[in-house]
Coordinates of C-alpha atoms (C1' of nucleotides) in Angstrom, one line a residue:
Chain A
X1 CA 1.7 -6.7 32.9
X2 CA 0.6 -8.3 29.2
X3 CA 0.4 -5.0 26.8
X4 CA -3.2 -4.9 25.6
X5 CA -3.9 -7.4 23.0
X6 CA -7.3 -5.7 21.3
X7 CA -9.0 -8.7 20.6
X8 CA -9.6 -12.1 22.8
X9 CA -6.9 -14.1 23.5
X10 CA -7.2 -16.7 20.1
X11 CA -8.0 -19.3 23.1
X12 CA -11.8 -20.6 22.6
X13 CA -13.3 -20.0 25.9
X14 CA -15.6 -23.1 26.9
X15 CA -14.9 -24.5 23.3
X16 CA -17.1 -21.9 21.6
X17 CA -14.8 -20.3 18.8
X18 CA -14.4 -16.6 18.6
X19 CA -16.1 -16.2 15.8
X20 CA -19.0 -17.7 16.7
X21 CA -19.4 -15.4 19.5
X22 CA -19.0 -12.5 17.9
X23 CA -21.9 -13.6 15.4
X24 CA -24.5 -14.8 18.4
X25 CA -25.3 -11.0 18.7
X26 CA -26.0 -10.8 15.6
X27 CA -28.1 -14.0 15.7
X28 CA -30.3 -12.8 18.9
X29 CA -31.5 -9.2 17.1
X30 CA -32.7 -11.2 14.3
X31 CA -34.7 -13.5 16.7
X32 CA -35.6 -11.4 18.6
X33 CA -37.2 -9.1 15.7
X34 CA -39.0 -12.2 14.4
X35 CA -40.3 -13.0 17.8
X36 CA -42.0 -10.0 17.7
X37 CA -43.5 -10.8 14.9
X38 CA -44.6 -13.7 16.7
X39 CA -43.0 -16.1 14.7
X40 CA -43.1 -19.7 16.0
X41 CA -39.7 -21.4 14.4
X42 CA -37.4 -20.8 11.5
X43 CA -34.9 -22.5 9.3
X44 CA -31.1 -22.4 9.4
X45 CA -31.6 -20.9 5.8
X46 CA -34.1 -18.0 6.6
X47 CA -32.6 -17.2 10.0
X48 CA -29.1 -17.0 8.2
X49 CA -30.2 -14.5 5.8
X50 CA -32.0 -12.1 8.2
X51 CA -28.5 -12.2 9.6
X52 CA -26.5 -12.0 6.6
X53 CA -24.8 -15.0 6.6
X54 CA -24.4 -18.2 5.7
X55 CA -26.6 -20.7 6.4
X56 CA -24.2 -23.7 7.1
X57 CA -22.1 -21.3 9.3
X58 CA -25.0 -20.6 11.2
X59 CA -25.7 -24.3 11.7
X60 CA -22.3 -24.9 12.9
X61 CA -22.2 -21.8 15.0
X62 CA -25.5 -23.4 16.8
X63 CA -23.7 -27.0 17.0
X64 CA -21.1 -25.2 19.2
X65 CA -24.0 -24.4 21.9
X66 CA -25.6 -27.7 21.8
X67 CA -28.9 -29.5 19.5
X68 CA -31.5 -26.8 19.5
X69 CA -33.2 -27.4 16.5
X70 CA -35.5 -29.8 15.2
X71 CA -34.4 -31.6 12.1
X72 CA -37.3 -31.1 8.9
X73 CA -38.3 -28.4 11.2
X74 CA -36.2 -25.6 12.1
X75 CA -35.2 -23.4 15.2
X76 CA -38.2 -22.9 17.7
X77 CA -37.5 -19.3 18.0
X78 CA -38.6 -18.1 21.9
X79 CA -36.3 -21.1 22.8
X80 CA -33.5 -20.2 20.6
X81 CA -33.7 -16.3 22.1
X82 CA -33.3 -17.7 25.4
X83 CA -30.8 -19.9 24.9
X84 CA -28.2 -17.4 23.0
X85 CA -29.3 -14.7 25.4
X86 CA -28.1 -17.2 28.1
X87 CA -24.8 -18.0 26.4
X88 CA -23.8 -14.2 26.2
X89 CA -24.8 -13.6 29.9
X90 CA -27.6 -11.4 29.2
X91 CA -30.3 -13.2 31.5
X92 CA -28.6 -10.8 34.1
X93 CA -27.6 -7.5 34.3
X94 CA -24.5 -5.7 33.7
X95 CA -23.8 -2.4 34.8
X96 CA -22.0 0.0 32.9
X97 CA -19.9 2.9 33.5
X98 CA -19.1 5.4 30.6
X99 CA -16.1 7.7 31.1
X100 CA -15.6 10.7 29.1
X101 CA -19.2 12.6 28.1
X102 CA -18.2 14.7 25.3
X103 CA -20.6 14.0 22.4
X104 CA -20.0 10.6 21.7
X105 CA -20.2 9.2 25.4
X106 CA -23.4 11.7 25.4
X107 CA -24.6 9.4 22.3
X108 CA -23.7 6.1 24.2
X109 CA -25.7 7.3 27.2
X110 CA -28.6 8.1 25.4
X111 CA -28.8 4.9 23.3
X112 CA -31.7 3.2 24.0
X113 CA -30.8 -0.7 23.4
X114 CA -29.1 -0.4 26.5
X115 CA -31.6 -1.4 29.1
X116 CA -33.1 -3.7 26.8
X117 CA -30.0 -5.8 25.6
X118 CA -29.4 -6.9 29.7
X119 CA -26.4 -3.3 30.2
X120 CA -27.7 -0.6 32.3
X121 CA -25.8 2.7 32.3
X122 CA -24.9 2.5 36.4
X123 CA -22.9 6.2 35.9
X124 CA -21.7 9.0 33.5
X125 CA -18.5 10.0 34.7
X126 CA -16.2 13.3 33.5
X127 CA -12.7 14.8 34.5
X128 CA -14.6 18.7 34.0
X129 CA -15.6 19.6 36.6
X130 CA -18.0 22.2 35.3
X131 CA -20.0 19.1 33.5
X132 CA -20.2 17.6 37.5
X133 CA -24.1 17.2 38.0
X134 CA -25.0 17.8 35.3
X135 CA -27.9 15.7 34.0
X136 CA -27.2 13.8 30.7
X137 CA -29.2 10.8 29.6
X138 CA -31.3 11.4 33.2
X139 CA -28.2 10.7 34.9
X140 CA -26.1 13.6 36.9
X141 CA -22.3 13.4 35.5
X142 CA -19.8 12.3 38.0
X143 CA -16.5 13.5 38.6
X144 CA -13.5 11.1 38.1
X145 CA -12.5 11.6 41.1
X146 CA -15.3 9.1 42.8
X147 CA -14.2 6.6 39.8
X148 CA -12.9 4.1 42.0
X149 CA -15.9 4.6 44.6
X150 CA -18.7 4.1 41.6
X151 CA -17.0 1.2 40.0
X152 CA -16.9 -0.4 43.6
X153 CA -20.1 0.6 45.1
X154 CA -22.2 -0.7 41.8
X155 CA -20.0 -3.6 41.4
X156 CA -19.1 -2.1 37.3
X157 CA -17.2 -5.0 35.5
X158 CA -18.0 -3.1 32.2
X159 CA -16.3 0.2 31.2
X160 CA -16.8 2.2 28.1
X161 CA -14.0 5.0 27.8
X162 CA -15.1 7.5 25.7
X163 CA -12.2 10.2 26.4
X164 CA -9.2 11.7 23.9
X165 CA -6.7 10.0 23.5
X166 CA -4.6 11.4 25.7
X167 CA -6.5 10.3 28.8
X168 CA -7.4 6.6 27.9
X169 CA -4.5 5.4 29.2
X170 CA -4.6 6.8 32.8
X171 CA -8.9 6.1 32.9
X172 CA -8.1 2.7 32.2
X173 CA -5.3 1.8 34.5
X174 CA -7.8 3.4 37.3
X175 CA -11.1 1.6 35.8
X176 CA -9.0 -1.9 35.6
X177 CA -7.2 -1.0 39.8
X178 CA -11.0 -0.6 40.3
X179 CA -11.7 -3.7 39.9
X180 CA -13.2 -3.7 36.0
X181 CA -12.7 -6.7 33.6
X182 CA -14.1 -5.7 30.3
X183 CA -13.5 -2.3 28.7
X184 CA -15.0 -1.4 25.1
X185 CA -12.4 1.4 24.1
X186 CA -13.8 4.4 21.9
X187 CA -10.3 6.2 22.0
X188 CA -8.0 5.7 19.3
X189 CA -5.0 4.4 21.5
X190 CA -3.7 1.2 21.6
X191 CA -4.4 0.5 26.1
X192 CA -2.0 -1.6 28.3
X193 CA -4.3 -3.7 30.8
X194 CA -2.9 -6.5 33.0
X195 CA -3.8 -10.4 31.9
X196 CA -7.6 -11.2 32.4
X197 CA -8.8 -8.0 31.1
X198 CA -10.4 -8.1 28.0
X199 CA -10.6 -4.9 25.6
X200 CA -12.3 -4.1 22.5
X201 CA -12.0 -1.4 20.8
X202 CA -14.4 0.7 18.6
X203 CA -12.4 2.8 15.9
X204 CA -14.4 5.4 13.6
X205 CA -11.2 6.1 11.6
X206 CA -9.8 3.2 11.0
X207 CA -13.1 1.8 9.8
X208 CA -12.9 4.9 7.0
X209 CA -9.9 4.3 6.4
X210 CA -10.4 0.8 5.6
X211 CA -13.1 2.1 3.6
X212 CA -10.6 4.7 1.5
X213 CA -8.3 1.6 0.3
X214 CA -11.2 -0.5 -1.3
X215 CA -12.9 2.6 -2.3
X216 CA -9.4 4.1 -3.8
X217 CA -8.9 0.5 -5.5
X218 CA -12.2 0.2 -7.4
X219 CA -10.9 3.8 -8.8
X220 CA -8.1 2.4 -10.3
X221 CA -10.0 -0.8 -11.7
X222 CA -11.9 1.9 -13.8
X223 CA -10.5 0.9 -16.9
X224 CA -10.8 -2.7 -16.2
X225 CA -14.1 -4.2 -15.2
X226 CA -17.2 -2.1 -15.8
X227 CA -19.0 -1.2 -12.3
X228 CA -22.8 -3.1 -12.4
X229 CA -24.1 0.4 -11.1
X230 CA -23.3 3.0 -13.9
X231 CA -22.3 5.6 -11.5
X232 CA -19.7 3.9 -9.4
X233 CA -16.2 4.5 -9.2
X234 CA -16.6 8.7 -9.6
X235 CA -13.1 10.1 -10.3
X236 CA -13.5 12.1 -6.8
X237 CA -12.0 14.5 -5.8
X238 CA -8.4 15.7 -7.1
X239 CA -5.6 14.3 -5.1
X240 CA -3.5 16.8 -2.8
X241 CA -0.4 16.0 -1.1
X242 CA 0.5 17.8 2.0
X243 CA -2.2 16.1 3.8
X244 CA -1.5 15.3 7.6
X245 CA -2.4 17.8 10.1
X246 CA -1.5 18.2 14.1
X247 CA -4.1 15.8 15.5
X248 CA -1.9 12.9 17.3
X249 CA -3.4 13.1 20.0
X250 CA -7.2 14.0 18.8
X251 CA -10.3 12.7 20.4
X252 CA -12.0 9.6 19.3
X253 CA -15.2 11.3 18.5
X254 CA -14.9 14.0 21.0
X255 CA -16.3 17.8 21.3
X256 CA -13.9 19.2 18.8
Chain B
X1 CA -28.6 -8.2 -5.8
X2 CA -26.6 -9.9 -3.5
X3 CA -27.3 -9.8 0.2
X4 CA -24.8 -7.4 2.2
X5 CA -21.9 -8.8 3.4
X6 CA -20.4 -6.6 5.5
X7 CA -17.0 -8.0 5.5
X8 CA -14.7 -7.8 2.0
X9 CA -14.8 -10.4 -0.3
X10 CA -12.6 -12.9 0.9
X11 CA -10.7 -12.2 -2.0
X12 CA -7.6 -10.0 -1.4
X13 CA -7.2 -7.0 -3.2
X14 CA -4.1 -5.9 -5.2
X15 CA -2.3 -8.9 -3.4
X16 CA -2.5 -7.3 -0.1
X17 CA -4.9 -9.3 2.7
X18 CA -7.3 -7.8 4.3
X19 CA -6.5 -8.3 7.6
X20 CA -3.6 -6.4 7.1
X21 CA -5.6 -3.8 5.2
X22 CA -6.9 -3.6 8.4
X23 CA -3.8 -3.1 10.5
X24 CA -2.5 -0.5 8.3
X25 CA -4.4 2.1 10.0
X26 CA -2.9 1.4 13.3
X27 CA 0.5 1.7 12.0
X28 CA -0.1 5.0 10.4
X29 CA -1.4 6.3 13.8
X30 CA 1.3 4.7 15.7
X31 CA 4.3 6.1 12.8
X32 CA 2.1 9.8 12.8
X33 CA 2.7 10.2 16.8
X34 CA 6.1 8.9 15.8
X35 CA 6.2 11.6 13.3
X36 CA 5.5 14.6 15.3
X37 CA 8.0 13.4 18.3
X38 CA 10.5 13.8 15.3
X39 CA 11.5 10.3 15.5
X40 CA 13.4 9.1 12.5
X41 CA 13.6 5.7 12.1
X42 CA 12.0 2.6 14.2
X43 CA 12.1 -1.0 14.4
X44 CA 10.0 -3.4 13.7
X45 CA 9.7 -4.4 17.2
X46 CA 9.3 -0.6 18.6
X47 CA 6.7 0.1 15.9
X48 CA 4.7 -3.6 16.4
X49 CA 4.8 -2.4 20.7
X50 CA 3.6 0.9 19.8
X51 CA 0.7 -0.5 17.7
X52 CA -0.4 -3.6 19.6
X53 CA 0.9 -6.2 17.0
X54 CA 3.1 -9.3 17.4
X55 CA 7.1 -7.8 15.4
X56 CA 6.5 -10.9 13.0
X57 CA 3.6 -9.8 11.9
X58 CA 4.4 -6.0 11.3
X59 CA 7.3 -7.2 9.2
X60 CA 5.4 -9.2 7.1
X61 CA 2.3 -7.0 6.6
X62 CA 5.0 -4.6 5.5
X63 CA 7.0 -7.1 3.2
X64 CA 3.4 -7.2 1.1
X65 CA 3.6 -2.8 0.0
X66 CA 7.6 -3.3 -0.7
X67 CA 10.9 -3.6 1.1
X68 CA 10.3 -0.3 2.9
X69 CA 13.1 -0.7 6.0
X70 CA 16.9 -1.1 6.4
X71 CA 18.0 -3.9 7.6
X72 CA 20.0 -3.6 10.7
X73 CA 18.6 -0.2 11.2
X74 CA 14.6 -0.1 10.8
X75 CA 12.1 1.9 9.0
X76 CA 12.2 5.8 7.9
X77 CA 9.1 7.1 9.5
X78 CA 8.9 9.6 7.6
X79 CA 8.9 7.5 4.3
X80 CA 6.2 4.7 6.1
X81 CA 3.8 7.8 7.0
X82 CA 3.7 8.2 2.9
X83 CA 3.5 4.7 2.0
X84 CA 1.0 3.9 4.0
X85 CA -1.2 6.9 3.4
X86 CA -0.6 6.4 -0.5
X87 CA -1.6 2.5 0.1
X88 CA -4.8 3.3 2.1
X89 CA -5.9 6.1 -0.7
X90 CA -5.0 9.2 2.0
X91 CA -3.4 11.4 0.0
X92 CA -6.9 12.2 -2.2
X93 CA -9.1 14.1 -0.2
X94 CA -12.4 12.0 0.8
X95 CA -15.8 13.9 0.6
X96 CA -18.2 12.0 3.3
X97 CA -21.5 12.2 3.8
X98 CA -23.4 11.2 7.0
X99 CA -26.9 10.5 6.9
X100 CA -29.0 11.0 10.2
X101 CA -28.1 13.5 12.6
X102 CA -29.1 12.3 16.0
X103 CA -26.5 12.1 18.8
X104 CA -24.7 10.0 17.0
X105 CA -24.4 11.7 13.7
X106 CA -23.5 15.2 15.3
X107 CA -21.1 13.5 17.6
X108 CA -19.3 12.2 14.3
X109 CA -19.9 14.9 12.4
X110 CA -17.8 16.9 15.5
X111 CA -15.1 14.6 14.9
X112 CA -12.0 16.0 14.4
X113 CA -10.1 13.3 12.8
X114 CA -12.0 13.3 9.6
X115 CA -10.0 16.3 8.1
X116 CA -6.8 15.4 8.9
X117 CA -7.0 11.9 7.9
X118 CA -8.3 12.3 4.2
X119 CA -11.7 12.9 4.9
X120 CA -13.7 15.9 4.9
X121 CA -16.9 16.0 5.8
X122 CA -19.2 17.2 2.1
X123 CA -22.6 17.3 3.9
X124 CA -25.2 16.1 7.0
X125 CA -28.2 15.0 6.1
X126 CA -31.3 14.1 8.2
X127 CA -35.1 13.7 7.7
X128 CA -36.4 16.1 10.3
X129 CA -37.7 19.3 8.4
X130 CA -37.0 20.5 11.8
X131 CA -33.7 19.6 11.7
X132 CA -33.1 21.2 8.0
X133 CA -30.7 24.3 8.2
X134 CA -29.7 24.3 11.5
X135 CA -25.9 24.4 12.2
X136 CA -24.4 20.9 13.3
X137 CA -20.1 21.3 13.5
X138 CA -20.9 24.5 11.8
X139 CA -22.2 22.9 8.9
X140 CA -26.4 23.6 7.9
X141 CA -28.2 20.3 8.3
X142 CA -29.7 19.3 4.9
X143 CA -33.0 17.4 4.3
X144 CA -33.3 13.9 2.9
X145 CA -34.7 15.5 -0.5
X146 CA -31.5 16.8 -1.2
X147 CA -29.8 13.4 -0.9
X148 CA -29.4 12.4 -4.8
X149 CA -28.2 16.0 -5.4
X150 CA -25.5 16.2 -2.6
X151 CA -24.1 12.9 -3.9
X152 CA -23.9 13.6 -7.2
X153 CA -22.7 17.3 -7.4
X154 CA -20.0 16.8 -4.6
X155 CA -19.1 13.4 -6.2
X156 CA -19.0 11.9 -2.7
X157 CA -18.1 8.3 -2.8
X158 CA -18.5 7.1 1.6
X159 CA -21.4 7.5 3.4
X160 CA -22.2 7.2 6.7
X161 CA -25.3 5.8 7.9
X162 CA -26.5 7.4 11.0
X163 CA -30.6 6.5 11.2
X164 CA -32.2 4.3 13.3
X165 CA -32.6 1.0 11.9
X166 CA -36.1 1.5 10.2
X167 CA -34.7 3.7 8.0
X168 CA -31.4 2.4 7.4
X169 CA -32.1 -0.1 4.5
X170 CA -33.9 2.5 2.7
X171 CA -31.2 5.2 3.0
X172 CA -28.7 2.6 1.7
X173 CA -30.6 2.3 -1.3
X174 CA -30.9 5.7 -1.9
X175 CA -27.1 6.2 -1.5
X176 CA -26.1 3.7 -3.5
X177 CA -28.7 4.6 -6.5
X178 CA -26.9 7.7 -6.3
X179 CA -23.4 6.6 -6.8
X180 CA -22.1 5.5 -3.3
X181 CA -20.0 2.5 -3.4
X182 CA -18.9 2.8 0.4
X183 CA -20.9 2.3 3.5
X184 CA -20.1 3.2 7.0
X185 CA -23.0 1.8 9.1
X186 CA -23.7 2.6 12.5
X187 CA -27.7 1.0 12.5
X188 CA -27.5 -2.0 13.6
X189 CA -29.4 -4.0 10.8
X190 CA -28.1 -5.9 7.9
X191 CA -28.0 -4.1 4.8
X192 CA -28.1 -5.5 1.2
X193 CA -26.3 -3.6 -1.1
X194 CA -25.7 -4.6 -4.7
X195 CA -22.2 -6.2 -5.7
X196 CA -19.4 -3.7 -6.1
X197 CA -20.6 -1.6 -3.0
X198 CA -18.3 -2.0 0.7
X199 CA -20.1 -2.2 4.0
X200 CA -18.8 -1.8 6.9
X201 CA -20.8 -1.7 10.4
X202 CA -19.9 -0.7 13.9
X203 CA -22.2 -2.1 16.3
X204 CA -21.9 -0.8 20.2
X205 CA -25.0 -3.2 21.2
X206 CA -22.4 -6.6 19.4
X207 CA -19.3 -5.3 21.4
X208 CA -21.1 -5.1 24.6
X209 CA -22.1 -8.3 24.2
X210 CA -19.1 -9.8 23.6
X211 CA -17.6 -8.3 26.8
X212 CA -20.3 -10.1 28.7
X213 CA -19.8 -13.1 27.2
X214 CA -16.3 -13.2 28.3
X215 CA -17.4 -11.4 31.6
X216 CA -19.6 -14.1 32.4
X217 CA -16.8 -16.8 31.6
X218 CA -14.6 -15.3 33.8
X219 CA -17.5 -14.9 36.9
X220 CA -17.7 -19.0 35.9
X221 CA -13.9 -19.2 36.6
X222 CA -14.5 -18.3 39.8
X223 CA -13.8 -21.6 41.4
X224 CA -10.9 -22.2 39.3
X225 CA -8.1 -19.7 38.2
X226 CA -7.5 -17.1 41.0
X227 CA -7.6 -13.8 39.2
X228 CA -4.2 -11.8 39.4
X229 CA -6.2 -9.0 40.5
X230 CA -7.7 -9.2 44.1
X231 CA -10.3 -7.8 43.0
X232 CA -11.5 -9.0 39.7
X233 CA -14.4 -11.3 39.1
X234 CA -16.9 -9.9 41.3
X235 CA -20.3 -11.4 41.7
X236 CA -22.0 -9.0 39.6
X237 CA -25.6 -7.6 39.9
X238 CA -27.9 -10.6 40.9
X239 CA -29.6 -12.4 38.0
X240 CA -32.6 -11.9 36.7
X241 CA -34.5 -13.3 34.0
X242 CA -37.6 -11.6 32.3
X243 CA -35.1 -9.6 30.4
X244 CA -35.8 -9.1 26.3
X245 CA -37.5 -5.5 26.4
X246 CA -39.3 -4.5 22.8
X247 CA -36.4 -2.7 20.5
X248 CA -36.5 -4.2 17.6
X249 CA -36.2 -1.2 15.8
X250 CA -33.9 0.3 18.4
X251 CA -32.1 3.2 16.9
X252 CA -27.8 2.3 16.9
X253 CA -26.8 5.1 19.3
X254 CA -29.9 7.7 18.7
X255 CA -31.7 10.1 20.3
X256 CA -34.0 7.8 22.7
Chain C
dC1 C1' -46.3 -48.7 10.0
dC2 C1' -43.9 -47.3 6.0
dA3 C1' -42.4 -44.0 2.5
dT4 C1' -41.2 -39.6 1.5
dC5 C1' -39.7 -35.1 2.3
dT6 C1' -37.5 -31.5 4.8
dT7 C1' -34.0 -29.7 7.5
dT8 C1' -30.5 -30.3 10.9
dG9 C1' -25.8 -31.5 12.5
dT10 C1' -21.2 -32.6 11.1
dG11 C1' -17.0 -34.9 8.8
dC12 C1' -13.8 -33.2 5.6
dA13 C1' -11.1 -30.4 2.8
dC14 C1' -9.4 -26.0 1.7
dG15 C1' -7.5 -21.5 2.3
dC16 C1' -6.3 -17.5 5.0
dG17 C1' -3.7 -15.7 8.8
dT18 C1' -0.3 -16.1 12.4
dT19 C1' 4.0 -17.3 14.2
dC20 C1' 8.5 -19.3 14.3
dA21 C1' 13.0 -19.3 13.0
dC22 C1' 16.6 -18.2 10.0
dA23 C1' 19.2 -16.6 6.0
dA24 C1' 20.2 -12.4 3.7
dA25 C1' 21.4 -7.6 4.0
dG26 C1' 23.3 -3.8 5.5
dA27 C1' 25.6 -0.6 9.2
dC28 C1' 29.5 0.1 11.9
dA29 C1' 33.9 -0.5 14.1
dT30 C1' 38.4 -1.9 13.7
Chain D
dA1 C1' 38.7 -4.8 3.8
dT2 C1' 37.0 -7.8 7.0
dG3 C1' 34.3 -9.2 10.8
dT4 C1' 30.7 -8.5 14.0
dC5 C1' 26.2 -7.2 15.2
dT6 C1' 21.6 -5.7 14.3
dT7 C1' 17.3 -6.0 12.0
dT8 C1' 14.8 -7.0 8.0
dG9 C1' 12.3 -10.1 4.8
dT10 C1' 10.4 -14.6 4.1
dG11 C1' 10.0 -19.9 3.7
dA12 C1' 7.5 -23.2 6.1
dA13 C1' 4.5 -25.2 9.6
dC14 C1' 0.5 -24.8 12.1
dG15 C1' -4.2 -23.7 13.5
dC16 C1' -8.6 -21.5 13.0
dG17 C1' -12.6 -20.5 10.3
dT18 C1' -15.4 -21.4 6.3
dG19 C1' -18.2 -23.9 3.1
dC20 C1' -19.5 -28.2 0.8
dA21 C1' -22.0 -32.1 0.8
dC22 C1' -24.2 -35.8 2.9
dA23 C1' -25.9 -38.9 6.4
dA24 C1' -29.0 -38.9 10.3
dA25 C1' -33.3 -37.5 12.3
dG26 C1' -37.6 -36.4 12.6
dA27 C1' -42.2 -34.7 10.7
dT28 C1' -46.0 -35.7 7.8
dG29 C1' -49.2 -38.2 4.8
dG30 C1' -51.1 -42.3 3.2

DNA sequence: CCATCTTTGTGCACGCGTTCACAAAGACAT
DNA sequence: ATGTCTTTGTGAACGCGTGCACAAAGATGG
């Protein structure tokens, strides 16, 4: 039993890199937005900056997944949205279980790109039992205890766990003995799974804390470079020390 | 006005790279449950298990804030916790403002992380009237009006975009006019924010897709590689292909 | 059919991040 | 004090990702 590596093993799968992958999302919503705007083909260079990158990466990114494009021309773009969506195994349909619907896993259920993006939300499952039938998102909550039956019935290779902390560990060992290969982790705990289960994980506070350290080191360049925008770099507020409450093991975003 | 990049500059600051920037919030969490247990010291190798990261790689992301640990002994946790939190800019109080209180917004703004990790939630904001005064995580939602204002007087520095994607783009610009210089975005558009202003985006619709790239790839495998679990790699739902619904605009995680 | 112009696809070089492997440093026992 | 044992801190090698810059490919007009 592997202990959880977060991210994709660095192995290429199929000889796509990583990193391309993770940007082909990113390329599909911006074709996708221009073909509804009915827009026949575009350029590496206008395609890259609806995506907000750059244009050369974009071209190699495409290279990866064969010659789509048509040299003094550009992408067609229907093509290129089918082709991507293809790639990322969107021309089916994935069902997807969320466990844990406190008020971010009511948040998840309710998003609407969902359906449309090739995920369908196959159940809402919770551990209270008082939230059992209840309907969230048009669905009626599920109790844990039919996790395994759910997952099996619907044939869920997606999970989304949603829980505190606390429980992430235990939802996941019965998602993953359930039969689930891909779980997109919203608690902030680091989850075991066995090899050929792939996590990613989705971390609010690390993301603002990330934030704090550039934010905290353009406060401290104040006396050397002049911010473009006269009101950056604010002094904020004064610094306190005994910072650090009880909250080891607090929810991701969770009813507090 | 440069076009947003979401990531850092690739230039690291103060020395330290970013990717470890972006570790150091793992090993906080991991040294803080550490913490409260009452555990004294650890080793790297402990600490790197407890936070998902290779030892080798702990110890050198450390050796770039100082020669914190003993050798032959380990690390005072205690004296990491601090470190750390003084590296990442956690022992200032943070004010935060989040911008769009759908499900999403109130689901963060119930998130009880924020105050005991440096961050304190200054205001929500959203652009229903209807919404304006009403308690959300017992705060009074405020109206988009009051935007400028609630920047300035609480000299909040993060925000949190919330919106669906229309109105992302032009909440950014209002943040940042008013002295915002750190961007937590949730919409899943690309936002162009002047130099000297951090954006960083979580995208639910990007990870999901990820997962079924790999998910897909391993449904391929099939023939090949038996999966260690009996039970992994299932067929899946059965294909289908007029998928690509009209979302362009499709709030992040929003009310539907 | 040829010249020109646009835009793709990619070879190459560079830099960042990861990992190995080991010397230096200190604790602890004798 | 000296030796042993543990664990850190880091030099060095490697591999991935990025971006430049250009040749190849095709469209388009004369």
């Amino acid at each position: 039993m592997a202990t959880g590596r977060t991210h994709r093993p660095a192995t290429r799968s199929r000889g796509i890199p990583e990193a391309t992958v993770a940007r082909l999302p990113l390329y599909l919503r911006a074709l996708t937005a221009l073909s509804e705007r009915s827009v026949p083909t575009v350029s590496s260079e206008e395609l890259a900056t609806a995506a907000g990158v750059n244009s050369a990466k974009l071209r190699k990114d495409f290279s990866y997944l064969g010659s789509y494009g048509t040299r003094g021309v550009g992408y067609d773009v229907e093509y290129l949205v089918y082709q991507i969506s293809r790639e990322l195994g969107l021309t089916q349909d994935w069902p997807v279980v969320i466990v844990g619907i406190g008020n971010l896993g009511a948040a998840l259920a309710n998003y609407g790109g969902f359906a449309s993006r090739g995920f369908r939300v196959a159940a809402l499952i919770d551990a209270d039992p008082a939230m059992a039938g209840k309907p969230v998102a048009g669905l009626p909550v599920r109790h844990t205890d039919e996790l395994e039956e759910i997952v099996t019935e619907n044939g869920v290779s997606i999970g989304v766990i949603a829980t505190p902390a606390g429980a992430a560990q235990q939802v996941c060992d019965r998602l993953v003995a359930a039969g689930i290969t891909s779980i997109l982790n919203f608690a902030p705990t680091v989850l075991s799974v066995p090899d050929g289960v792939d996590v990613r994980k989705v971390d609010l506070s690390i993301e603002l804390q990330i934030l704090a350290f550039h934010e905290q080191r353009k406060a401290g360049d104040e006396t050397a470079a002049v911010r473009r925008t006269g009101t950056a770099g604010r002094p904020a507020a004064a610094a306190r020390e005994g910072r650090k409450g009880p909250d080891g093991d607090v929810p991701a975003v969770m009813p507090a």
